[in-house]
Short mmCIF file of N, CA and C in Angstrom, two decimals:
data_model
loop_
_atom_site.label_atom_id
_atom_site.label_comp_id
_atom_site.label_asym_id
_atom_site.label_seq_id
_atom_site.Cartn_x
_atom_site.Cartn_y
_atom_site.Cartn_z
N UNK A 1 -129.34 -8.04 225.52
CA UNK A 1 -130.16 -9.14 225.06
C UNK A 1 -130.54 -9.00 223.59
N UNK A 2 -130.51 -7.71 223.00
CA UNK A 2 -130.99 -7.66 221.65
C UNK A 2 -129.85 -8.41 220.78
N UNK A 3 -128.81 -7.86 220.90
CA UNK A 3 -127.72 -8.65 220.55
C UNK A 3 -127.57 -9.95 220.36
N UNK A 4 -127.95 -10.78 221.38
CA UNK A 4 -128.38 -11.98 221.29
C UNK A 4 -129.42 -12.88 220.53
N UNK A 5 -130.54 -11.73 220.52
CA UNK A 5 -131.64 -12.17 219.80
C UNK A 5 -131.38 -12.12 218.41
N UNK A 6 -130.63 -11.16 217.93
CA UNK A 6 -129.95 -10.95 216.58
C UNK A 6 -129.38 -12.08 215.60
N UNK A 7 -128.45 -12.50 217.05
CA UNK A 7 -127.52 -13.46 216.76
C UNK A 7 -128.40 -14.42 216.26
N UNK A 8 -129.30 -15.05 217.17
CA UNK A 8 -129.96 -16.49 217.43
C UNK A 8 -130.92 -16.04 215.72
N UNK A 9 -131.34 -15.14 215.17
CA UNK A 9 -132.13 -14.61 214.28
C UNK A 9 -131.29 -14.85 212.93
N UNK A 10 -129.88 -14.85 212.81
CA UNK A 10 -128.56 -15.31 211.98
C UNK A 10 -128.72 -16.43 212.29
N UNK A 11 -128.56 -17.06 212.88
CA UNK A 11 -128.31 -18.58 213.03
C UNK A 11 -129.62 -19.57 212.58
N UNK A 12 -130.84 -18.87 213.23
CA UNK A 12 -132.19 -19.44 211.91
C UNK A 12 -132.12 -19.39 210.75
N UNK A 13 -131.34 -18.11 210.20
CA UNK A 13 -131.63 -17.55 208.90
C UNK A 13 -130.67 -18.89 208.13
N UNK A 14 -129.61 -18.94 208.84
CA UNK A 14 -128.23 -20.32 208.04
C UNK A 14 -128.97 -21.45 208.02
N UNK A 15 -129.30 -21.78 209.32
CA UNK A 15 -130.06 -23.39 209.05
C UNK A 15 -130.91 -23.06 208.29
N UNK A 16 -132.07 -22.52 207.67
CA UNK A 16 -133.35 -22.60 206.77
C UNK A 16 -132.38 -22.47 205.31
N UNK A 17 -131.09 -21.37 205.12
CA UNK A 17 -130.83 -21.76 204.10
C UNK A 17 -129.83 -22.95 203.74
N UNK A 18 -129.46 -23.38 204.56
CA UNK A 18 -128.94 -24.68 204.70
C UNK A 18 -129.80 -25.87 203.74
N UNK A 19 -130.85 -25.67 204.84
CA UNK A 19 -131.54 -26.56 204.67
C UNK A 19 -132.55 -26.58 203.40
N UNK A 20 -132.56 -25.50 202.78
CA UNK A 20 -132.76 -25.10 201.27
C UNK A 20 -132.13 -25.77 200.34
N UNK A 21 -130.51 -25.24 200.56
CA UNK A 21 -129.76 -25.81 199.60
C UNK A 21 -129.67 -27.50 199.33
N UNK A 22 -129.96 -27.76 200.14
CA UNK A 22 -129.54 -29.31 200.41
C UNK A 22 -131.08 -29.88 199.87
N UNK A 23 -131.72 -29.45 200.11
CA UNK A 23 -133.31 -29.82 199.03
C UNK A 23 -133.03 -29.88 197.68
N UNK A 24 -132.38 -28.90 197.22
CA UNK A 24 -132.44 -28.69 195.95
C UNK A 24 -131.85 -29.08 195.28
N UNK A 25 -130.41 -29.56 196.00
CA UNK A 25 -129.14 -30.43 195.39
C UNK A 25 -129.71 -31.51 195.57
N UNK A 26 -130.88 -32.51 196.47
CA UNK A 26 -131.35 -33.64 196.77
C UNK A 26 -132.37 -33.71 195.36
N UNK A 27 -132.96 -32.30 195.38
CA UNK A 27 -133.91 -32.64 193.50
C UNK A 27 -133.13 -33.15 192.28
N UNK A 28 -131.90 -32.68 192.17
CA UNK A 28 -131.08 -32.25 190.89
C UNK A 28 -130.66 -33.62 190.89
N UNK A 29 -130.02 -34.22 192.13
CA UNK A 29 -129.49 -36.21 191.26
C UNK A 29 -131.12 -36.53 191.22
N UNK A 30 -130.14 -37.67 190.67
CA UNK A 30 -131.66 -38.60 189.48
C UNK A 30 -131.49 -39.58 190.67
N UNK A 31 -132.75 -40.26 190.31
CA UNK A 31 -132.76 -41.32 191.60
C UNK A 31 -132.11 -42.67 191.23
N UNK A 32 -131.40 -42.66 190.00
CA UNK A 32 -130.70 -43.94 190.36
C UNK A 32 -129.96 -43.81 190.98
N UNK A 33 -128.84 -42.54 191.00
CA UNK A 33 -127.96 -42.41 192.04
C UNK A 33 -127.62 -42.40 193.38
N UNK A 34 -128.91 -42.23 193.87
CA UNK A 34 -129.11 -42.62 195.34
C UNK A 34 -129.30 -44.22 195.54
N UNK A 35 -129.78 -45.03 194.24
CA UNK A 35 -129.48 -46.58 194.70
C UNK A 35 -127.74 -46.96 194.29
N UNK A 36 -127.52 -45.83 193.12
CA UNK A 36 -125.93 -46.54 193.11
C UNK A 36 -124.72 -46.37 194.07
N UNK A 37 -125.20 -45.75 195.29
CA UNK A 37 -124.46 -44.96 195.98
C UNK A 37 -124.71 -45.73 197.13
N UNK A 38 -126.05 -46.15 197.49
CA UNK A 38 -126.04 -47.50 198.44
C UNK A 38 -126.30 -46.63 199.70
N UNK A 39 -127.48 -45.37 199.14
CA UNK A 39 -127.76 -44.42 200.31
C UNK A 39 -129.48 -44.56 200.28
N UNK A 40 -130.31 -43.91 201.07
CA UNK A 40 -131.49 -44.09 201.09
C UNK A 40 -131.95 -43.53 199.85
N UNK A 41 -133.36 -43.92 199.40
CA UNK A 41 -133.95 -43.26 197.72
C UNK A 41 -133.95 -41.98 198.24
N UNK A 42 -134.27 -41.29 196.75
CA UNK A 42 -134.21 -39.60 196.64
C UNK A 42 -135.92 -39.32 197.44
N UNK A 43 -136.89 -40.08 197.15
CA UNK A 43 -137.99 -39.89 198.40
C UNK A 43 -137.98 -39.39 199.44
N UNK A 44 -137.18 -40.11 200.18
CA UNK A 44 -136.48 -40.32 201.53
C UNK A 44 -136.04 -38.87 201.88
N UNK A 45 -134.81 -38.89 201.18
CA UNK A 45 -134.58 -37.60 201.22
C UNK A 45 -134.79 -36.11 201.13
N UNK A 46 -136.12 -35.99 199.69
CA UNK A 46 -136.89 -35.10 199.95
C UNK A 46 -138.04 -34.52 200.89
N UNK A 47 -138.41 -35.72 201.87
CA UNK A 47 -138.78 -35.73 202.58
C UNK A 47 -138.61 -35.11 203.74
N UNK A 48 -137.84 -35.81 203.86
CA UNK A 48 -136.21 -35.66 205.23
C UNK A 48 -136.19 -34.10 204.97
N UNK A 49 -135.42 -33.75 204.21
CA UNK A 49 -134.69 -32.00 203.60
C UNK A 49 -136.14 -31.05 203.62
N UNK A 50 -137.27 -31.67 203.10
CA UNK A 50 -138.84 -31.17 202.80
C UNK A 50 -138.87 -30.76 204.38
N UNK A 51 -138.99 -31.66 205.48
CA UNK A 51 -139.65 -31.36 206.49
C UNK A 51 -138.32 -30.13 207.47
N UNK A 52 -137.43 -30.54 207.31
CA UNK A 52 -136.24 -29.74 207.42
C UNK A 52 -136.56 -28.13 207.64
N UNK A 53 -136.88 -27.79 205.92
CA UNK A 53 -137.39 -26.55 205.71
C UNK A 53 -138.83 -26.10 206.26
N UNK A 54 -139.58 -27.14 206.46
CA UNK A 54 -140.98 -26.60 207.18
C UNK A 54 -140.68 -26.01 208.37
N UNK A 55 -139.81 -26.87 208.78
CA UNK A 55 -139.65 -26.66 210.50
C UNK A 55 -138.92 -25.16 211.04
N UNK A 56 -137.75 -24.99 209.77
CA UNK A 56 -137.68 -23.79 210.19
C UNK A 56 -138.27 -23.07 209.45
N UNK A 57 -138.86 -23.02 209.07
CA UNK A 57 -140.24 -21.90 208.39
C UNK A 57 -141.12 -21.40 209.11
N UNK A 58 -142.12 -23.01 209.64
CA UNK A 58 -142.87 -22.40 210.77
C UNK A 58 -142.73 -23.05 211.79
N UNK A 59 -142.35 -23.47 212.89
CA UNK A 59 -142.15 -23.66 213.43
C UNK A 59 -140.93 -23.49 214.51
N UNK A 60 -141.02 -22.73 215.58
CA UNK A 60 -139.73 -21.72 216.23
C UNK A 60 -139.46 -22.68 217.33
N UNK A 61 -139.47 -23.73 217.37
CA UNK A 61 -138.74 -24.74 218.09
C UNK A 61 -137.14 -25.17 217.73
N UNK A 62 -136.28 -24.76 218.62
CA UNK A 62 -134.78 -24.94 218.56
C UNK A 62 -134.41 -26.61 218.54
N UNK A 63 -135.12 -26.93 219.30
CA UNK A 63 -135.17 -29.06 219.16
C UNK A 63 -135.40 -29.05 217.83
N UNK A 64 -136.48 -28.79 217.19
CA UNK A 64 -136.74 -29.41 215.91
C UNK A 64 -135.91 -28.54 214.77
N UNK A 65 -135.66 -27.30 214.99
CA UNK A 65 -134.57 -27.19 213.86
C UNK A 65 -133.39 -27.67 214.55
N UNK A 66 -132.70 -28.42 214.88
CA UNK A 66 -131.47 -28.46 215.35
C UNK A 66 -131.66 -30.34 214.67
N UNK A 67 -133.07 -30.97 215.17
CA UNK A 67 -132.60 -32.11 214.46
C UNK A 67 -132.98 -32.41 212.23
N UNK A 68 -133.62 -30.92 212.38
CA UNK A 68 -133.21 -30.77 210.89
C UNK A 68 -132.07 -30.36 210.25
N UNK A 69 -130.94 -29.38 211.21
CA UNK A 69 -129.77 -29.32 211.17
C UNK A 69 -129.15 -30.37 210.72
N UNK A 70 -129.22 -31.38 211.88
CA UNK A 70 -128.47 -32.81 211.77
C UNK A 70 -128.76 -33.77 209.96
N UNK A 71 -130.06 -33.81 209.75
CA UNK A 71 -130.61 -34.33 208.38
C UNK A 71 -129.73 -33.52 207.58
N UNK A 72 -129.96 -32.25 208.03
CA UNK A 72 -128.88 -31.15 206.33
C UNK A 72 -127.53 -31.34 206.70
N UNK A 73 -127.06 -31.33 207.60
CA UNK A 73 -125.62 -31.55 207.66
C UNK A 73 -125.23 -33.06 207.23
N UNK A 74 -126.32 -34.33 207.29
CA UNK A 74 -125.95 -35.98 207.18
C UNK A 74 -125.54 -35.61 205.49
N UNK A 75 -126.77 -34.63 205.16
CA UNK A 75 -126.96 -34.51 203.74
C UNK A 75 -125.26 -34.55 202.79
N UNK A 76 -125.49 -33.53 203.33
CA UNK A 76 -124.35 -32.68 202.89
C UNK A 76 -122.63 -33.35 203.08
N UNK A 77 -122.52 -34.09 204.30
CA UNK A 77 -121.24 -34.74 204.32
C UNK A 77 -121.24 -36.18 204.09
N UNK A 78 -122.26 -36.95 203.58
CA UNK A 78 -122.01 -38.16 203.57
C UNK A 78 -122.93 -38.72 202.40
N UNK A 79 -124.88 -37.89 202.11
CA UNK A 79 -124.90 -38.36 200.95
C UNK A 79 -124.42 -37.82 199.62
N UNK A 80 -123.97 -36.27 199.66
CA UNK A 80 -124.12 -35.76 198.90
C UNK A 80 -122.15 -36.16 197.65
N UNK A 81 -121.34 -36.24 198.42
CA UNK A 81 -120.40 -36.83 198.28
C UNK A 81 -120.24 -38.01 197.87
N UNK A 82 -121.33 -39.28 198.20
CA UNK A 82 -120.87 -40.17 197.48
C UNK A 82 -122.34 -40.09 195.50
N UNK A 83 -122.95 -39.09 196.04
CA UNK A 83 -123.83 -38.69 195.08
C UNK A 83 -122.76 -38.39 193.88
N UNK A 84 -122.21 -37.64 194.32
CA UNK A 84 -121.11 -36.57 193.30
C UNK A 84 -120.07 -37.69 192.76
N UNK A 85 -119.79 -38.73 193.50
CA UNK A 85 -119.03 -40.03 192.72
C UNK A 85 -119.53 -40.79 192.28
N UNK A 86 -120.64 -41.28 192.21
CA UNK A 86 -121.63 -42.07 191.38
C UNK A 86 -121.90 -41.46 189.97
N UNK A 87 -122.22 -40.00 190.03
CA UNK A 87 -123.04 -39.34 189.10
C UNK A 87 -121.79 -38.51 188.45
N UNK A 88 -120.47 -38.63 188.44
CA UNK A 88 -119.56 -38.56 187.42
C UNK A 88 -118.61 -37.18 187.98
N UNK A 89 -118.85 -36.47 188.77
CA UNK A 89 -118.22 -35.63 189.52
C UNK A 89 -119.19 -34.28 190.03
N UNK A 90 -120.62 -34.11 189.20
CA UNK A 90 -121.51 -33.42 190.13
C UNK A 90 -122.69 -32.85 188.97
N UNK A 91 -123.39 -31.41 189.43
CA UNK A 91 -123.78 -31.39 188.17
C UNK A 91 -123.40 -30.71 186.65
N UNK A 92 -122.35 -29.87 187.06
CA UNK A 92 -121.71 -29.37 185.92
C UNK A 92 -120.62 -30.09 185.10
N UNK A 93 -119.95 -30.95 185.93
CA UNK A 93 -118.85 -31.64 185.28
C UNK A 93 -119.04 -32.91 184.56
N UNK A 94 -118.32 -33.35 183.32
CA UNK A 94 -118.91 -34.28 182.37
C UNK A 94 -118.51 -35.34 182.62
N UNK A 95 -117.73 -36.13 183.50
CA UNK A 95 -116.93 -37.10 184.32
C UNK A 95 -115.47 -36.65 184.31
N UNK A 96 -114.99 -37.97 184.17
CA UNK A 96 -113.46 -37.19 184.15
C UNK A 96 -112.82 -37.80 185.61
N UNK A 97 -111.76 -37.74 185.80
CA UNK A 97 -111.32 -37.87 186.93
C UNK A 97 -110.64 -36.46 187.38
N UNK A 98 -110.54 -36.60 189.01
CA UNK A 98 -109.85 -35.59 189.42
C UNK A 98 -108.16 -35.36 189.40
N UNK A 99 -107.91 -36.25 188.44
CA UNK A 99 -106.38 -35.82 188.36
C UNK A 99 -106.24 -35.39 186.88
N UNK A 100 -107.46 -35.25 186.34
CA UNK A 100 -107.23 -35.08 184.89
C UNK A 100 -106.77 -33.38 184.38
N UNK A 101 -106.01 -33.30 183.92
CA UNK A 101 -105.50 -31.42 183.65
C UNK A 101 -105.88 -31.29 182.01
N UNK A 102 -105.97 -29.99 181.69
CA UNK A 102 -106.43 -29.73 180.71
C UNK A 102 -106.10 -30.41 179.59
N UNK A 103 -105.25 -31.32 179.29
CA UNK A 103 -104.62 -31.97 178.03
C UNK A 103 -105.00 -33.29 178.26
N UNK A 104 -105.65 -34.04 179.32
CA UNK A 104 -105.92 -35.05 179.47
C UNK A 104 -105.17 -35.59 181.28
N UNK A 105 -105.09 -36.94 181.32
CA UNK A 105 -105.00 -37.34 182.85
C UNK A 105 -103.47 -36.88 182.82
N UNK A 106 -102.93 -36.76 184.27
CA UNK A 106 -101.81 -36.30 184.62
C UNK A 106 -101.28 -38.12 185.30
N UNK A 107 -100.30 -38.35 185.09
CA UNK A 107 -99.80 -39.38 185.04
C UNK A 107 -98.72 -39.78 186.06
N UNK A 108 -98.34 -38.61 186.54
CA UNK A 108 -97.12 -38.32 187.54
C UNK A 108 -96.15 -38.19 186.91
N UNK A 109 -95.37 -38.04 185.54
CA UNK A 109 -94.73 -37.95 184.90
C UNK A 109 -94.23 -39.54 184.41
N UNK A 110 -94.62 -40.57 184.14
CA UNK A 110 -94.46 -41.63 183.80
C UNK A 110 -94.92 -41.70 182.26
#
């Protein structure tokens, strides 16, 4: 059983930092991008990701981190992606497209 308890003790530890990361990437866009993206405001979301992290902080209920799971995982595959195409490719990159190679866009040889 310790084994188990271990496990389940890893698996808190991922969702809380999960659910970290996804806060913090939710601070870093600006909030127009959450209206240009045609997703809920950045409010919303800090909220959402805010209560996320409470829950597994304090609170040792597997229901309620599991449906903060679900909020960090919505995060992460659906707003955070069209975040990163609105806002020019993310926060380090200066736009650009993704076919562009070091000398400029790649063209297919045309």
């Amino acid at each position: 059983m310790q084994g188990f308890s271990s496990f389940l003790g890893l698996l808190y530890l991922a969702m809380l930092v999960l659910a970290v990361v996804a806060l913090v990437m939710a601070l870093l866009f600006r909030d127009d991008a959450y209206r240009a993206a045609s997703k809920q405001n950045k409010g919303f979301w800090l909220i959402i990701l805010g209560i996320a992290v409470a829950v597994n902080l304090l609170i040792p209920m597997l229901f309620l981190q599991l449906a903060g799971l679900v909020a960090t995982i919505v995060f992460f595959v659906d707003v955070r992606p069209a975040l990163r195409q609105v806002s020019g490719g993310g926060f380090g990159r200066k736009g650009g497209s993704s076919s562009d190679g070091p000398y400029g866009p790649y063209n297919g040889g045309r």
